[in-house]
Short mmCIF file of C-alpha atoms and ligand atoms in Angstrom, two decimals:
data_model
loop_
_atom_site.label_atom_id
_atom_site.label_comp_id
_atom_site.label_asym_id
_atom_site.label_seq_id
_atom_site.Cartn_x
_atom_site.Cartn_y
_atom_site.Cartn_z
CA UNK A 1 120.98 104.97 96.55
CA UNK A 2 117.26 104.62 97.16
CA UNK A 3 115.90 105.76 100.47
CA UNK A 4 114.93 102.72 102.72
CA UNK A 5 111.36 102.71 103.79
CA UNK A 6 112.47 101.84 107.38
CA UNK A 7 115.84 102.39 109.01
CA UNK A 8 116.58 101.72 112.65
CA UNK A 9 119.92 102.84 113.89
CA UNK A 10 121.06 102.03 117.43
CA UNK A 11 117.50 101.83 118.58
CA UNK A 12 116.88 100.80 122.14
CA UNK A 13 113.70 100.68 124.24
CA UNK A 14 113.63 100.11 127.93
CA UNK A 15 110.70 99.56 130.31
CA UNK A 16 111.95 100.17 133.82
CA UNK A 17 114.78 97.65 134.20
CA UNK A 18 113.82 95.70 131.04
CA UNK A 19 115.73 96.30 127.81
CA UNK A 20 112.97 95.24 125.42
CA UNK A 21 115.14 96.31 122.48
CA UNK A 22 118.91 96.97 122.60
CA UNK A 23 120.97 98.76 119.96
CA UNK A 24 118.88 97.52 117.01
CA UNK A 25 120.01 98.21 113.56
CA UNK A 26 117.72 97.27 110.67
CA UNK A 27 117.27 98.50 107.15
CA UNK A 28 114.15 97.61 105.11
CA UNK A 29 114.27 98.60 101.55
CA UNK A 30 110.98 99.51 99.60
CA UNK A 31 109.23 96.35 98.24
CA UNK A 32 110.88 93.90 100.62
CA UNK A 33 109.03 91.22 102.55
CA UNK A 34 110.51 89.80 105.68
CA UNK A 35 109.78 87.73 108.76
CA UNK A 36 110.69 88.76 112.40
CA UNK A 37 111.10 85.68 114.47
CA UNK A 38 112.08 85.07 118.13
CA UNK A 39 110.79 83.60 121.42
CA UNK A 40 107.95 85.16 123.34
CA UNK A 41 109.14 88.22 125.19
CA UNK A 42 112.21 88.74 122.90
CA UNK A 43 111.19 92.22 121.65
CA UNK A 44 109.45 91.54 118.38
CA UNK A 45 106.31 93.59 119.11
CA UNK A 46 108.48 96.28 120.73
CA UNK A 47 110.41 96.52 117.45
CA UNK A 48 107.32 96.53 115.17
CA UNK A 49 105.61 99.13 117.25
CA UNK A 50 108.71 101.35 117.04
CA UNK A 51 108.86 100.75 113.23
CA UNK A 52 105.30 101.74 113.04
CA UNK A 53 105.83 104.90 115.13
CA UNK A 54 103.30 103.74 117.70
CA UNK A 55 106.06 103.78 120.28
CA UNK A 56 109.09 106.07 120.54
CA UNK A 57 112.65 104.68 121.03
CA UNK A 58 114.29 105.35 124.35
CA UNK A 59 117.43 106.03 122.33
CA UNK A 60 118.55 105.69 118.73
CA UNK A 61 117.06 106.88 115.42
CA UNK A 62 114.14 105.69 113.36
CA UNK A 63 113.79 106.87 109.85
CA UNK A 64 110.55 106.22 107.85
CA UNK A 65 111.00 106.94 104.19
CA UNK A 66 114.04 109.10 105.05
CA UNK A 67 112.30 111.15 107.78
CA UNK A 68 113.92 111.15 111.15
CA UNK A 69 110.85 110.75 113.36
CA UNK A 70 112.64 112.45 116.29
CA UNK A 71 112.40 115.60 114.21
CA UNK A 72 108.63 115.44 113.62
CA UNK A 73 105.89 116.90 115.67
CA UNK A 74 103.12 114.62 116.79
CA UNK A 75 100.92 116.13 114.09
CA UNK A 76 103.47 115.49 111.36
CA UNK A 77 104.08 112.02 112.71
CA UNK A 78 100.34 111.26 112.56
CA UNK A 79 100.29 112.44 108.95
CA UNK A 80 103.24 110.36 108.03
CA UNK A 81 101.91 107.34 109.71
CA UNK A 82 98.50 107.66 107.97
CA UNK A 83 100.06 108.03 104.49
CA UNK A 84 102.75 105.40 104.94
CA UNK A 85 101.90 102.55 107.38
CA UNK A 86 99.14 99.91 107.65
CA UNK A 87 98.86 97.63 110.77
CA UNK A 88 97.45 94.17 111.21
CA UNK A 89 97.34 92.53 114.67
CA UNK A 90 96.93 88.99 115.91
CA UNK A 91 93.52 89.77 117.50
CA UNK A 92 92.13 91.66 114.44
CA UNK A 93 91.18 94.75 116.47
CA UNK A 94 87.82 95.23 114.83
CA UNK A 95 85.14 97.26 116.69
CA UNK A 96 82.21 95.14 117.70
CA UNK A 97 78.91 95.94 116.06
CA UNK A 98 80.53 97.70 113.06
CA UNK A 99 79.90 96.27 109.57
CA UNK A 100 82.96 95.28 107.61
CA UNK A 101 82.41 98.10 105.04
CA UNK A 102 82.59 100.80 107.80
CA UNK A 103 85.48 99.30 109.56
CA UNK A 104 87.46 99.40 106.33
CA UNK A 105 86.19 102.87 105.46
CA UNK A 106 87.58 103.98 108.84
CA UNK A 107 91.05 102.97 107.54
CA UNK A 108 91.10 106.24 105.57
CA UNK A 109 89.34 108.52 108.05
CA UNK A 110 92.53 110.57 108.38
CA UNK A 111 92.38 111.79 104.70
CA UNK A 112 89.15 113.67 105.29
CA UNK A 113 87.35 112.28 102.31
CA UNK A 114 83.56 112.08 102.25
CA UNK A 115 81.98 108.87 103.68
CA UNK A 116 80.59 107.96 100.30
CA UNK A 117 83.95 107.89 98.66
CA UNK A 118 85.54 106.11 101.59
CA UNK A 119 82.79 103.40 101.40
CA UNK A 120 83.37 103.03 97.69
CA UNK A 121 87.12 102.45 98.27
CA UNK A 122 86.30 100.17 101.14
CA UNK A 123 84.03 98.08 98.97
CA UNK A 124 86.66 97.65 96.33
CA UNK A 125 89.31 96.68 98.93
CA UNK A 126 87.01 94.12 100.53
CA UNK A 127 86.33 92.64 97.02
CA UNK A 128 90.28 92.58 96.60
CA UNK A 129 90.60 90.32 99.78
CA UNK A 130 87.72 88.07 98.73
CA UNK A 131 85.02 89.54 100.96
CA UNK A 132 82.74 91.26 98.48
CA UNK A 133 79.93 89.12 99.93
CA UNK A 134 80.58 90.11 103.43
CA UNK A 135 80.30 93.95 103.26
CA UNK A 136 77.52 94.31 105.92
CA UNK A 137 78.59 91.60 108.29
CA UNK A 138 79.78 92.51 111.80
CA UNK A 139 82.75 90.82 113.35
CA UNK A 140 80.74 88.26 115.34
CA UNK A 141 79.12 87.18 112.13
CA UNK A 142 82.57 86.44 110.50
CA UNK A 143 85.13 83.66 111.01
CA UNK A 144 88.50 84.41 112.40
CA UNK A 145 90.03 84.21 108.96
CA UNK A 146 87.40 86.53 107.54
CA UNK A 147 87.86 89.01 110.39
CA UNK A 148 91.62 89.06 109.62
CA UNK A 149 90.97 89.73 105.93
CA UNK A 150 88.69 92.67 106.99
CA UNK A 151 91.55 93.95 109.20
CA UNK A 152 94.00 93.64 106.20
CA UNK A 153 91.47 95.49 104.05
CA UNK A 154 91.33 98.21 106.64
CA UNK A 155 95.10 98.40 106.76
CA UNK A 156 95.59 98.60 102.92
CA UNK A 157 92.56 100.72 101.77
CA UNK A 158 94.76 103.84 101.93
CA UNK A 159 97.38 101.93 99.79
CA UNK A 160 100.25 102.51 102.34
CA UNK A 161 103.67 101.46 100.99
CA UNK A 162 104.46 99.71 104.36
CA UNK A 163 102.40 96.99 106.04
CA UNK A 164 103.35 95.79 109.49
CA UNK A 165 101.65 92.60 110.73
CA UNK A 166 102.19 91.32 114.32
CA UNK A 167 101.47 87.52 114.37
CA UNK A 168 98.72 87.88 111.77
CA UNK A 169 98.11 84.19 111.71
CA UNK A 170 98.57 83.54 115.41
CA UNK A 171 94.84 83.24 116.25
CA UNK A 172 93.88 81.32 113.04
CA UNK A 173 93.56 77.67 112.07
CA UNK A 174 96.11 76.68 109.50
CA UNK A 175 93.84 76.96 106.44
CA UNK A 176 92.75 80.46 107.32
CA UNK A 177 96.37 81.33 108.15
CA UNK A 178 97.41 80.07 104.67
CA UNK A 179 94.77 82.45 103.07
CA UNK A 180 96.02 85.37 105.12
CA UNK A 181 99.67 84.65 104.24
CA UNK A 182 98.72 84.28 100.50
CA UNK A 183 97.08 87.66 100.65
CA UNK A 184 100.08 89.25 102.31
CA UNK A 185 102.31 87.70 99.62
CA UNK A 186 100.03 89.08 96.93
CA UNK A 187 100.45 92.55 98.40
CA UNK A 188 104.12 92.14 98.33
CA UNK A 189 104.02 90.97 94.70
CA UNK A 190 102.14 94.16 93.99
CA UNK A 191 104.95 96.28 95.55
CA UNK A 192 104.03 96.79 99.19
CA UNK A 193 106.72 96.46 101.78
CA UNK A 194 105.52 93.71 104.20
CA UNK A 195 106.99 92.99 107.70
CA UNK A 196 105.47 90.04 109.47
CA UNK A 197 106.13 88.87 113.07
CA UNK A 198 105.63 85.07 113.27
CA UNK A 199 106.10 82.29 115.63
CA UNK A 200 105.58 79.85 112.67
CA UNK A 201 108.92 78.52 111.34
CA UNK A 202 107.37 77.32 108.10
CA UNK A 203 105.89 80.77 107.49
CA UNK A 204 109.14 82.49 108.27
CA UNK A 205 111.11 80.11 106.01
CA UNK A 206 108.73 80.84 103.22
CA UNK A 207 109.52 84.59 103.22
CA UNK A 208 112.48 86.05 101.46
CA UNK A 209 114.20 87.36 104.51
CA UNK A 210 114.36 86.46 108.18
CA UNK A 211 115.47 88.65 111.07
CA UNK A 212 115.65 86.88 114.48
CA UNK A 213 115.62 88.54 117.82
CA UNK A 214 116.51 87.16 121.22
CA UNK A 215 116.55 89.08 124.52
CA UNK A 216 116.01 92.31 122.62
CA UNK A 217 118.89 91.87 120.32
CA UNK A 218 118.93 91.19 116.63
CA UNK A 219 120.82 87.87 116.46
CA UNK A 220 120.55 87.10 112.78
CA UNK A 221 119.55 88.81 109.60
CA UNK A 222 119.50 86.44 106.61
CA UNK A 223 120.15 88.97 103.94
CA UNK A 224 122.45 91.37 105.89
CA UNK A 225 124.54 89.27 108.16
CA UNK A 226 127.27 91.94 108.29
CA UNK A 227 124.87 94.45 109.89
CA UNK A 228 124.01 92.48 112.96
CA UNK A 229 125.51 94.33 116.04
CA UNK A 230 127.88 92.43 118.25
P1 ADP B 1 107.52 89.77 121.90
O1 ADP B 1 106.61 90.51 121.01
O2 ADP B 1 108.72 89.23 121.24
O3 ADP B 1 106.81 88.72 122.67
P2 ADP B 1 107.61 92.32 123.41
O4 ADP B 1 108.23 93.20 122.47
O5 ADP B 1 106.18 92.29 123.61
O6 ADP B 1 108.03 90.80 123.03
O7 ADP B 1 108.20 92.40 124.82
C1 ADP B 1 109.74 92.49 125.11
C2 ADP B 1 109.91 92.69 126.62
O8 ADP B 1 109.50 94.03 126.96
C3 ADP B 1 109.28 91.71 127.47
O9 ADP B 1 110.04 91.52 128.65
C4 ADP B 1 108.02 92.49 127.89
O10 ADP B 1 107.47 92.10 129.09
C5 ADP B 1 108.49 93.93 127.90
N1 ADP B 1 107.44 94.95 127.58
C6 ADP B 1 106.81 95.04 126.40
N2 ADP B 1 106.00 96.07 126.33
C7 ADP B 1 105.93 96.62 127.71
C8 ADP B 1 105.29 97.66 128.29
N3 ADP B 1 104.39 98.35 127.68
N4 ADP B 1 105.56 97.88 129.62
C9 ADP B 1 106.47 97.14 130.28
N5 ADP B 1 107.16 96.13 129.71
C10 ADP B 1 106.99 95.85 128.42
MG1 MG B 2 104.53 90.22 120.55
#
């Protein structure tokens, strides 16, 4: 069998008395695209941050591309994350005053390539997301939808196999949101594994797989109903 890109087994995360995530089991195969849905506070971001190795589980096992992250040093984990995972957030997370080209070039800082090469790849990626005419614009000179496309370019400039997006359309009008979702779908068509947290039922329904969470528990998994823990 192929190695899943992400595998959570019995993963829990507690904050004080709060069980943000309880005994989660989730397998994501390479090339899948899925929506994570659930009410506010249900544990969606907690799960995505654990999948992205930004947060360590309190208990349970996370495997990324077959690597048990509990067995990796911080340094190894940083290398795995840089090579494997791109992140997109609701609020874009672009540094103020930094032109789009440099924000995107920063997406491959970890590889240690020269600035010139990083800028060349950044330019190509901005063209890919339809922003070839916005290379030198700073965030405040861009619309929300354009800022999110810059953020997506930064996330994918290193060609990671896994893209994690936490409410990527949550701060956008419906037209800009549709452009962002079309872009994520295109990346999926080209082979990237895409995990999208969304509040939007229409967006969730449009994706090939839906996983719903409530009170830190996975309640429903549309393609793997048998794997949901009791
Ligand atoms: P969602 O993304 O579905 O809105 P979260 O994963 O952000 O939910 O939060 C799940 C629960 O964990 C909530 O009760 C939230 O208050 C709590 N929580 C999340 N992050 C933290 C944190 N860093 N410290 C304390 N509690 C947290
Ligand atoms: Mg959240």
